[in-house]
Amino acid sequence: MNAVEFKDVSYSYDGQTLALDGVTLSIAQGSFVCILGGNGSGKSTLARHVDALLLPDAGEVQVVGLDTSDSANLFEVRRSAGLVFQNPDDQIVAAVVEDDVAFGPENIGVPSSELPGRVQEALGRVGLQGFAKRETFALSGGQKQRVAIAGAYAMDPRIIVFDEAASMLDPRGRRGLMRLCRELNDAGMTIVLITHFMEEAAGADRVIVLDRGAVAMDGAPDEVLSQARQLQGLDLEAPFAVQMSMALQDAGVLVDVCVEEERLEQQLQRLGMAAGAGCDGDAGGEGAAEGEGPSGEGEGPSSEGPVRANCLDGRVAGEPATARAAEATPSCATAVEGEAIMSLRNVGFSYAGKGAAVGLQALKDVSFSLNEGDFLGIAGHTGSGKSTLVQLMAALLQPTAGEVLARGRNLADKRNTEEIRRAVGMVFQYPEHQLFAPTVFEDVAFGPRNLGLSQEDVAERVREALRLVHLDADEVGGKSPFALSGGQQRRVALAGVLAMRPRVLILDEPTAGLDPCAHGRFLDLIAELHEASNVATVMVSHNMDDLAKLCNRVLLLNRGEVVADGAPATIFSDEEAIRGIGLGVPHTVHLAHVLGLGGCFCGIPTIPELAAQVAERWQGKAPGERPPGADAGCEPTDGSELPPDRHAPGADAGCERGCGHEPGPNGGSA
């Protein structure tokens, strides 16, 4: 029996536009399926049909053999299929963690005597041991997501659907979720994983891609994820390993295309690219220790000490390893030379008050300065204090210890607070949740009007802000912001902040939930705004590639404390320490370390730059010459030697379908 079966299913929210359009597919019991697609492709709509939260307008959905349209089957369907939403705030119902996790099992009739055991096992599975008595409102976004996952697991369903459940998790959390999915699947549970993280899709048994509510691609990960050009046309991108494989082919290294990084690393090592054989001064590139337990990641990971502050190869900044590196790689970035616009001095914060236990403190003894023109990235594991920190910088919270100064004035002084809030603009996670007005014009005008500006000045600011985010005030000004696409809603929310003309712009996970193409466009927009205005910008993110690409400084938090603050190349040089605090490093940095090529770059290498360096040091072989062992890598899945699509030059055609996003420096749409 199939776990899930869709038979010619169609569904529309408004009776006009089809969110699902004639979908026919089967998911076998005990399988591990990943569903991909751009924003608006129908992924979440499909997920809600599996749990019978939505019923088809046409066609039939069967879950464990039961027709979801038959009301007599709803209880059994929902007991059999667990669903984890993208935003945990849509799912958490109780004030205390243990009550929330117990809510589902209790409602399907699990005896009260069994509930404590189920709750403890579920919390242990997601790395939240000791959190049973915590209040859910005081948790970080990532911690809330783990609670939501625990609640679904505690119901012991036959099927679990994760609807972009990893979007709020840190890198270690995402690895833990994938490990949990594999463990549950090995035990016989059917897993349906909806994601925008392509590396996660590579770990499934089958990949289904949706486009405009219909199935566009369906097959094994090797078959689907290697089709870089087709994926870009669907607002997606190929995994890093595929992009890297293609760049290596372009550079003359005859590798086969791999969808998994580990397989690509193994193939390159068979070709003689072993750690320790790289540039002079390289640390060797040994694989970093994961430091992860079998049941996920424990809360509050810590390292043995601060991240070491050395450049990738210990050279003086700007002294490249080779002439090629001198041409292709910028020197190590340094902090912007400018006046400190904001300073934090020994700042501490606890949601429970000054008398709270140390383990409950969100921030402890945080000190750093933000300079004029800085682009500061803030990273840290789930619950490390990132969102608390930026809310202190925006004067939305007041420290319980230390002080936050803006131009030397203490934000704790109420006489300064109003002026600081005008000078600091903040875009929260899911910026579209900041929208509220009936029209786009009114929404963007809200801030300037509260500054007491004239009607003419307000209108000028609205047009200016919308122009900055590439929206036409005449075209969208009279529309409801809720009638726009998800990407446009985020631009309107950002415009509402920019209309205040802030001196500091704070972005808290601004790209969460966006498909790869929209993600890339939004990052390009942020970079463009920063370059044009030189406004000091702070961005919180779990994506190390984004921080490396955009920021001149990266600040790392661990358990509420600053453990590193410096240029990206410096911070990401110590991969073992970075992983020790629950994070990762940019993909190219990791592969360079594995291959012993870290010393060839002073900055963060792009995919083409790393491919060129691999080709140059490929055992002295001339480009195109295939050494012994080259056939031992990833085999083509269709029986041919290497399909033309797999030789695509870095998938450099950019996003299709008129999205307007140009390919990034790494050869993809991000």
XYZ file of C-alpha atoms in Angstrom:
670
model
C 0.000 0.000 0.000
C 1.183 3.492 -0.822
C 1.479 5.875 2.112
C 0.215 8.794 0.006
C -1.505 8.853 -3.365
C -2.644 11.874 -5.389
C -4.953 11.144 -8.320
C -5.387 14.089 -10.729
C -5.671 16.539 -7.817
C -6.453 20.215 -8.397
C -6.968 22.952 -5.824
C -7.521 26.724 -5.890
C -7.645 29.167 -2.984
C -9.606 31.828 -4.876
C -11.494 29.785 -7.450
C -9.390 31.201 -10.281
C -5.674 30.420 -9.931
C -4.768 26.761 -9.477
C -2.325 26.093 -6.631
C -2.346 22.406 -7.613
C -3.064 21.528 -11.228
C -3.797 17.885 -12.003
C -1.181 16.406 -9.657
C -0.810 12.642 -9.878
C 1.858 10.951 -7.777
C 2.360 8.105 -5.315
C 4.639 7.949 -2.286
C 5.447 4.424 -1.181
C 5.201 3.391 2.449
C 8.623 3.676 4.096
C 10.135 5.942 1.436
C 12.090 9.194 1.890
C 10.880 11.789 -0.625
C 12.030 15.380 -1.038
C 9.764 17.957 -2.687
C 11.334 21.046 -4.274
C 9.940 24.060 -6.066
C 10.062 27.827 -6.221
C 7.878 30.062 -4.060
C 4.272 29.612 -5.174
C 4.891 26.278 -6.884
C 2.372 24.442 -4.658
C 4.627 22.696 -2.134
C 2.836 23.827 1.041
C -0.557 23.292 -0.574
C 0.424 19.706 -1.357
C 1.664 19.207 2.225
C -1.648 20.367 3.665
C -3.493 17.874 1.488
C -1.451 15.042 2.993
C -2.649 16.031 6.485
C -6.209 16.725 5.222
C -5.993 20.353 6.312
C -7.038 21.042 2.721
C -9.346 18.905 0.586
C -9.059 18.742 -3.214
C -11.447 20.649 -5.466
C -11.018 17.861 -8.001
C -9.376 14.453 -7.934
C -8.662 12.281 -4.918
C -6.056 12.133 -2.143
C -5.532 8.892 -0.250
C -3.411 8.659 2.899
C -2.661 5.148 4.219
C -5.423 3.955 1.893
C -8.059 6.372 3.236
C -9.838 8.999 1.122
C -9.215 12.349 2.834
C -12.482 13.791 1.479
C -14.490 11.332 3.580
C -15.053 13.056 6.930
C -15.221 9.657 8.635
C -11.513 9.172 7.811
C -10.178 12.521 9.085
C -9.195 11.379 12.582
C -7.255 8.358 11.314
C -5.631 10.380 8.520
C -4.418 13.074 10.918
C -3.231 10.514 13.421
C -1.237 8.792 10.670
C 0.277 11.930 9.095
C 2.206 14.523 11.107
C 2.922 17.954 9.629
C 5.600 20.452 10.701
C 5.001 23.971 9.357
C 7.654 26.339 8.064
C 6.911 28.963 10.733
C 6.750 27.374 14.214
C 4.606 30.225 15.543
C 1.802 28.835 13.363
C 1.990 25.533 15.247
C 2.864 26.175 18.898
C -0.273 26.304 21.050
C 0.893 25.990 24.684
C 2.782 28.332 26.991
C 5.143 25.608 28.293
C 7.303 23.341 26.119
C 6.227 20.001 27.636
C 2.543 20.931 27.311
C 2.999 21.827 23.652
C 4.781 18.576 22.824
C 2.099 16.607 24.692
C -0.775 18.408 22.942
C -0.873 16.179 19.856
C -0.477 12.796 21.588
C -3.111 13.753 24.162
C -5.593 14.681 21.446
C -5.237 11.352 19.664
C -5.960 9.447 22.880
C -2.518 8.507 24.206
C -2.967 7.539 27.911
C -1.852 10.209 30.379
C 0.629 7.812 31.957
C 2.519 7.546 28.651
C 2.707 11.275 27.910
C 5.776 12.169 30.062
C 7.836 9.429 28.436
C 6.823 10.474 24.936
C 7.603 14.129 25.686
C 11.059 13.373 27.070
C 11.933 11.061 24.170
C 10.764 13.624 21.603
C 12.698 16.482 23.208
C 15.794 14.304 23.343
C 15.419 13.499 19.655
C 15.579 17.178 18.712
C 18.315 18.159 21.168
C 16.147 20.007 23.696
C 16.896 18.011 26.818
C 16.175 20.124 29.868
C 13.729 22.409 28.046
C 10.492 20.766 29.223
C 9.650 23.525 31.719
C 10.717 26.445 29.488
C 8.139 28.971 28.330
C 7.617 28.764 24.589
C 7.359 32.548 24.082
C 10.920 33.005 25.386
C 12.469 30.562 22.893
C 14.378 31.552 19.784
C 12.908 30.832 16.360
C 15.116 27.773 15.908
C 14.225 26.410 19.349
C 10.531 26.860 18.593
C 11.015 24.901 15.383
C 12.561 22.035 17.330
C 9.572 22.072 19.701
C 7.233 21.826 16.693
C 9.228 18.887 15.307
C 9.142 17.188 18.723
C 5.370 17.629 18.871
C 4.938 15.868 15.526
C 7.362 13.085 16.459
C 5.610 12.484 19.809
C 2.422 11.497 17.969
C 4.280 8.496 16.491
C 2.777 8.974 13.016
C 3.325 6.683 10.044
C 4.146 9.714 7.867
C 5.837 13.013 8.752
C 5.765 15.953 6.350
C 8.374 18.641 7.041
C 7.271 21.830 5.259
C 10.567 23.771 5.103
C 11.105 22.900 8.756
C 14.848 23.579 8.406
C 14.445 27.227 7.368
C 14.815 28.471 10.972
C 17.561 26.049 12.019
C 21.314 26.603 12.230
C 23.656 24.395 10.170
C 24.068 21.823 12.928
C 20.297 21.823 13.428
C 19.777 21.105 9.732
C 22.281 18.253 9.862
C 20.502 16.924 12.943
C 17.130 17.114 11.204
C 18.475 15.183 8.216
C 19.939 12.568 10.533
C 16.606 12.287 12.366
C 14.776 11.913 9.048
C 17.122 9.115 8.024
C 16.817 7.336 11.390
C 13.010 7.511 11.313
C 12.965 6.365 7.708
C 15.268 3.442 8.520
C 12.758 2.481 11.222
C 9.990 2.337 8.612
C 8.450 5.822 8.778
C 7.563 7.615 5.545
C 9.329 10.985 5.296
C 8.233 13.837 3.014
C 10.742 16.691 3.192
C 9.939 20.047 1.577
C 13.014 22.249 1.397
C 14.958 24.934 -0.472
C 18.295 23.512 0.720
C 19.493 21.492 -2.245
C 22.093 19.568 -0.244
C 19.244 18.161 1.867
C 17.477 16.980 -1.266
C 20.595 15.011 -2.198
C 20.111 12.922 0.959
C 16.623 11.702 0.003
C 15.751 8.602 -2.012
C 13.554 10.450 -4.494
C 13.137 14.091 -5.554
C 9.914 15.634 -6.904
C 9.990 19.171 -8.320
C 6.781 21.212 -8.575
C 6.199 24.133 -10.914
C 2.981 26.174 -11.025
C 1.126 23.439 -9.173
C 2.216 20.564 -11.423
C 4.956 17.934 -11.269
C 7.864 19.152 -13.410
C 10.576 16.617 -12.470
C 10.540 13.313 -10.617
C 13.360 10.845 -10.067
C 16.410 9.837 -8.068
C 18.509 12.702 -6.647
C 21.372 12.002 -9.084
C 18.978 12.269 -12.018
C 17.095 15.390 -10.942
C 19.679 17.518 -9.122
C 22.308 17.241 -11.849
C 20.036 19.044 -14.341
C 21.373 22.485 -13.485
C 19.843 24.437 -16.347
C 16.376 22.968 -15.897
C 16.474 23.626 -12.144
C 17.379 27.268 -12.715
C 14.396 27.624 -15.002
C 12.277 26.477 -12.033
C 13.708 29.130 -9.647
C 15.993 26.551 -8.038
C 19.708 25.860 -8.268
C 21.896 22.800 -8.452
C 23.652 21.711 -5.245
C 27.144 23.051 -4.637
C 28.691 19.703 -5.585
C 27.040 19.846 -9.022
C 28.117 23.460 -9.618
C 31.641 22.596 -8.490
C 31.777 19.496 -10.688
C 30.791 21.507 -13.734
C 33.315 24.244 -12.961
C 36.030 21.595 -12.646
C 35.048 20.175 -16.035
C 35.296 23.681 -17.514
C 38.769 24.025 -15.974
C 39.910 20.796 -17.625
C 39.603 18.385 -14.686
C 37.713 15.358 -15.983
C 35.488 14.575 -13.036
C 32.001 13.153 -13.194
C 29.128 15.238 -11.850
C 28.220 14.463 -8.228
C 25.239 15.735 -6.249
C 26.838 15.032 -2.852
C 29.918 16.890 -1.631
C 31.415 13.850 0.071
C 31.395 11.882 -3.179
C 33.000 14.780 -5.025
C 35.703 15.039 -2.365
C 36.403 11.308 -2.642
C 36.641 11.544 -6.415
C 39.091 14.447 -6.259
C 41.210 12.669 -3.666
C 41.414 9.650 -5.984
C 42.818 12.016 -8.596
C 45.665 12.924 -6.277
C 44.128 16.024 -4.672
C 44.903 14.878 -1.128
C 45.116 17.117 1.919
C 48.611 18.420 2.536
C 49.534 18.598 -1.156
C 48.444 22.178 -1.662
C 50.010 25.612 -1.316
C 52.820 26.504 1.013
C 51.665 27.545 4.444
C 48.372 25.657 4.258
C 47.228 24.072 7.475
C 46.530 20.757 5.789
C 42.776 20.826 5.522
C 41.864 17.889 7.701
C 38.148 17.241 7.938
C 36.481 19.051 10.786
C 34.991 17.111 13.658
C 31.235 17.301 13.644
C 30.879 16.926 17.388
C 27.291 15.764 17.004
C 25.509 13.100 18.968
C 23.376 10.418 17.330
C 20.068 12.002 18.346
C 20.570 15.517 17.022
C 22.394 18.398 18.539
C 22.344 19.371 22.176
C 21.344 22.925 23.015
C 24.018 25.508 23.461
C 27.044 23.905 21.780
C 30.349 25.346 22.857
C 33.934 25.254 21.677
C 37.028 24.733 23.762
C 38.023 28.335 23.209
C 37.549 31.313 20.920
C 37.854 30.865 17.193
C 41.496 31.383 16.277
C 42.077 34.701 14.526
C 44.442 33.779 11.720
C 44.158 34.294 7.980
C 43.516 31.235 5.836
C 47.230 30.690 5.300
C 48.853 32.966 7.887
C 50.177 35.364 5.250
C 50.140 39.122 5.496
C 46.873 40.412 4.049
C 47.198 41.036 0.334
C 50.157 38.660 -0.167
C 48.734 35.991 -2.506
C 50.100 32.489 -2.906
C 50.280 32.558 -6.695
C 50.063 34.996 -9.578
C 46.675 33.491 -10.474
C 45.433 34.070 -6.934
C 46.686 37.657 -7.114
C 44.531 38.266 -10.168
C 41.437 36.387 -9.021
C 41.273 36.777 -5.250
C 40.813 39.973 -3.241
C 42.981 40.609 -0.224
C 41.661 39.741 3.220
C 38.904 42.175 4.132
C 39.350 44.417 7.127
C 36.974 46.434 9.234
C 35.751 49.639 7.669
C 37.762 52.640 8.780
C 35.115 54.981 10.114
C 33.544 56.515 13.155
C 31.800 54.160 15.558
C 28.087 54.703 15.076
C 27.090 52.271 17.829
C 28.934 50.579 20.707
C 27.976 47.826 23.124
C 29.871 47.704 26.398
C 29.694 44.584 28.577
C 26.068 44.047 27.620
C 24.040 41.308 29.266
C 20.381 40.432 28.912
C 18.016 37.952 30.517
C 14.339 37.569 29.718
C 13.856 36.370 33.308
C 15.394 39.486 34.905
C 18.714 40.249 36.527
C 18.428 37.422 39.034
C 18.113 34.707 36.400
C 20.495 31.766 36.413
C 23.474 32.078 34.078
C 22.158 29.253 31.908
C 19.020 31.281 31.123
C 20.824 34.449 30.093
C 20.404 35.372 26.450
C 23.547 37.556 26.328
C 26.608 37.822 28.579
C 29.327 40.488 28.557
C 28.966 41.429 24.864
C 31.246 44.240 23.679
C 31.866 45.495 20.128
C 31.414 48.573 17.936
C 29.612 49.114 14.645
C 31.382 51.584 12.361
C 30.022 53.881 9.684
C 29.787 51.886 6.448
C 30.226 48.499 8.107
C 28.404 45.459 6.727
C 28.388 43.265 9.826
C 27.219 39.662 9.707
C 26.047 38.012 12.928
C 25.982 34.220 13.175
C 25.506 31.732 15.950
C 23.765 28.504 16.836
C 20.057 28.399 17.617
C 19.486 30.217 20.911
C 22.881 31.940 20.900
C 21.292 35.381 21.338
C 21.374 36.780 17.785
C 17.827 38.165 17.666
C 18.114 39.487 21.220
C 21.304 41.317 20.271
C 19.836 43.106 17.266
C 16.698 44.053 19.225
C 18.979 45.704 21.796
C 20.718 47.568 18.978
C 17.322 48.793 17.747
C 16.332 49.925 21.274
C 13.415 47.464 21.265
C 14.918 45.898 24.397
C 17.021 47.383 27.173
C 20.049 45.505 28.581
C 19.936 44.069 32.074
C 23.678 44.725 32.337
C 26.107 47.026 30.546
C 25.111 49.728 28.083
C 24.312 50.283 24.417
C 25.565 53.607 23.057
C 24.669 55.365 19.816
C 26.972 58.277 19.020
C 27.945 58.168 22.673
C 24.370 58.445 23.946
C 22.950 55.693 26.138
C 19.877 54.013 24.668
C 18.588 53.353 28.178
C 17.852 57.069 28.510
C 14.278 57.527 27.334
C 15.149 60.952 25.976
C 17.396 59.227 23.418
C 15.206 56.223 22.615
C 12.818 57.925 20.174
C 15.626 59.486 18.160
C 17.533 56.184 18.038
C 14.494 54.315 16.791
C 14.257 56.797 13.950
C 17.921 56.248 13.098
C 17.843 52.425 13.281
C 15.630 50.505 10.868
C 14.930 46.833 11.545
C 13.569 44.177 9.198
C 12.424 41.120 11.159
C 12.358 37.455 10.222
C 9.561 37.067 7.655
C 9.438 40.806 6.795
C 6.012 40.409 5.191
C 4.602 40.002 8.701
C 5.362 43.713 9.187
C 2.775 44.645 6.540
C -0.622 45.842 7.753
C -2.024 48.716 5.670
C -4.712 48.404 2.966
C -2.377 49.650 0.199
C 1.344 49.529 -0.500
C 1.521 53.333 -0.473
C -0.089 53.580 2.969
C 2.159 50.865 4.367
C 5.392 52.522 3.215
C 4.090 55.953 4.253
C 3.349 54.917 7.839
C 6.825 55.647 9.202
C 7.420 58.997 7.465
C 3.968 60.214 8.543
C 4.843 59.453 12.152
C 7.894 61.676 11.745
C 5.513 64.591 11.180
C 6.537 65.187 7.570
C 4.357 67.075 5.125
C 2.135 65.222 2.674
C 4.478 66.116 -0.185
C 7.556 64.895 1.680
C 5.814 61.665 2.628
C 4.902 60.984 -0.997
C 8.481 61.712 -2.079
C 9.872 59.296 0.496
C 7.422 56.564 -0.525
C 8.410 56.841 -4.178
C 12.101 56.960 -3.304
C 11.895 53.884 -1.040
C 9.912 51.841 -3.562
C 12.364 52.848 -6.301
C 15.271 51.653 -4.133
C 13.705 48.173 -3.906
C 12.911 48.160 -7.649
C 9.163 48.643 -7.366
C 7.164 51.272 -9.272
C 4.962 53.379 -6.980
C 2.494 54.037 -9.827
C 2.196 50.324 -10.526
C 1.946 48.862 -7.013
C 1.163 51.850 -4.768
C -2.605 51.388 -4.909
C -2.535 47.598 -4.530
C -2.984 45.640 -1.334
C 0.429 44.451 -0.123
C -1.171 41.057 0.506
C -2.024 40.709 -3.187
C 1.663 40.780 -4.123
C 4.016 37.837 -4.470
C 6.088 36.785 -1.466
C 9.243 38.376 -2.844
C 7.420 41.651 -3.586
C 5.958 41.706 -0.068
C 9.467 41.520 1.366
C 10.534 44.412 -0.834
C 7.589 46.502 0.363
C 8.436 45.731 3.990
C 12.041 46.775 3.350
C 10.822 49.940 1.606
C 8.809 50.825 4.707
C 12.031 50.771 6.711
C 14.073 52.620 4.073
C 11.467 55.399 3.921
C 12.618 56.373 7.416
C 16.133 56.964 5.978
C 17.867 55.050 8.785
C 21.555 55.427 9.645
C 21.690 51.733 10.598
C 19.820 48.937 8.795
C 19.313 45.652 10.690
C 18.146 42.500 8.866
C 17.225 39.464 10.961
C 17.310 36.372 8.688
C 15.778 38.371 5.799
C 15.857 35.537 3.230
C 14.254 32.778 5.345
C 11.780 30.762 3.278
C 12.716 32.253 -0.108
C 13.470 29.987 -3.048
C 17.062 30.139 -4.357
C 16.283 32.606 -7.144
C 14.340 35.011 -4.886
C 17.006 34.526 -2.211
C 19.696 35.646 -4.637
C 17.708 38.641 -5.858
C 17.033 39.838 -2.316
C 20.707 39.547 -1.364
C 21.683 41.455 -4.497
C 19.234 44.171 -3.499
C 20.716 44.432 0.001
C 24.258 44.615 -1.397
C 23.172 47.292 -3.884
C 21.531 49.381 -1.146
C 24.590 49.149 1.067
C 26.965 50.119 -1.715
C 24.819 53.033 -2.841
C 24.063 54.500 0.584
C 26.980 53.289 2.719
C 24.458 52.806 5.551
C 25.870 50.655 8.329
C 24.184 47.275 7.795
C 23.799 44.357 10.193
C 22.556 40.985 8.893
C 21.766 37.946 11.017
C 22.030 34.716 9.041
C 22.691 30.978 9.306
C 23.976 30.942 5.716
C 27.754 31.232 5.850
C 28.037 31.640 2.078
C 25.795 34.719 2.264
C 27.844 36.258 5.058
C 31.109 35.565 3.242
C 29.782 37.133 0.058
C 28.305 40.324 1.541
C 29.991 41.216 4.822
C 33.290 42.881 5.628
C 32.997 41.653 9.247
C 31.476 38.581 10.862
C 30.640 38.344 14.551
C 30.076 34.886 16.046
C 27.968 34.231 19.134
C 28.080 31.115 21.298
C 25.810 30.767 24.315
C 25.236 34.495 24.414
C 28.924 35.449 24.242
C 31.032 36.871 21.416
C 33.664 34.280 20.474
C 34.998 35.904 17.281
C 34.814 39.199 15.395
C 36.783 39.776 12.214
C 37.022 39.503 8.440
C 35.199 36.514 6.893
C 38.423 34.917 5.629
C 39.847 35.116 9.136
C 36.752 33.832 10.891
C 36.135 30.913 8.529
C 39.767 29.749 8.511
C 39.230 27.556 11.594
C 36.593 25.116 10.400
C 36.859 22.816 13.400
C 36.167 25.650 15.837
C 33.305 26.962 13.697
C 31.654 23.546 13.641
C 32.244 23.277 17.375
C 29.736 26.073 17.943
C 27.080 24.564 15.682
C 27.855 26.415 12.447
C 29.640 25.674 9.189
C 31.914 27.413 6.707
C 31.297 28.441 3.085
C 31.255 25.461 0.746
C 34.358 26.535 -1.160
C 36.335 27.077 2.041
C 35.486 23.573 3.245
C 36.495 21.941 -0.038
C 39.716 23.983 -0.189
C 40.609 22.745 3.303
C 39.794 19.142 2.435
C 42.031 19.328 -0.631
C 44.828 21.146 1.174
C 44.348 24.298 -0.896
C 43.327 26.732 1.829
C 46.688 28.468 1.600
C 46.096 29.364 -2.041
C 43.546 32.020 -1.135
C 43.551 34.980 1.192
C 39.887 35.802 0.657
C 36.916 33.471 0.257
C 37.355 31.625 -3.063
C 34.536 31.489 -5.572
C 33.701 28.237 -7.353
C 35.565 29.200 -10.569
C 38.627 30.338 -8.576
C 38.748 27.091 -6.612
C 38.258 25.035 -9.772
C 41.152 26.869 -11.452
C 43.407 26.147 -8.475
C 42.449 22.448 -8.469
C 43.189 22.228 -12.201
C 46.563 23.916 -11.715
C 47.634 21.436 -9.057
C 46.082 18.313 -10.558
C 49.244 16.235 -10.215
C 50.869 18.332 -12.932
C 48.525 16.886 -15.531
C 47.732 18.978 -18.571
C 44.100 20.104 -18.877
C 42.024 17.351 -20.463
C 44.456 14.535 -19.585
C 42.666 11.876 -17.538
C 44.954 10.191 -15.001
C 44.506 6.657 -13.644
C 41.569 6.405 -11.279
C 39.544 9.153 -12.904
C 36.765 6.687 -13.702
C 36.328 5.777 -10.050
C 34.100 8.712 -9.191
C 30.391 9.307 -9.620
C 28.897 7.424 -12.514
C 26.344 8.967 -14.869
C 22.897 7.734 -13.964
C 21.474 7.400 -17.463
C 24.054 5.054 -18.932
C 25.632 7.659 -21.175
C 29.149 8.939 -20.772
C 28.338 12.485 -19.685
C 25.115 14.185 -20.858
C 25.524 17.602 -22.467
C 23.575 19.248 -19.638
C 26.161 18.026 -17.158
C 28.861 19.827 -19.091
C 26.980 23.117 -18.771
C 29.537 25.834 -17.958
C 28.636 26.514 -14.353
C 24.937 26.803 -15.182
C 25.653 30.406 -16.101
C 22.415 31.129 -17.899
C 20.902 32.746 -14.784
C 17.320 32.379 -13.642
C 14.836 32.089 -16.459
C 11.104 32.951 -16.502
C 11.838 36.677 -16.419
C 12.990 36.958 -12.828
C 15.794 39.285 -13.861
C 18.359 37.882 -11.454
C 21.836 37.605 -12.858
C 23.999 34.596 -11.946
C 26.156 35.079 -8.880
C 29.936 34.799 -8.789
C 29.702 31.124 -7.826
C 28.008 30.243 -11.093
C 24.497 29.852 -9.713
C 21.502 32.044 -9.014
C 22.440 32.686 -5.380
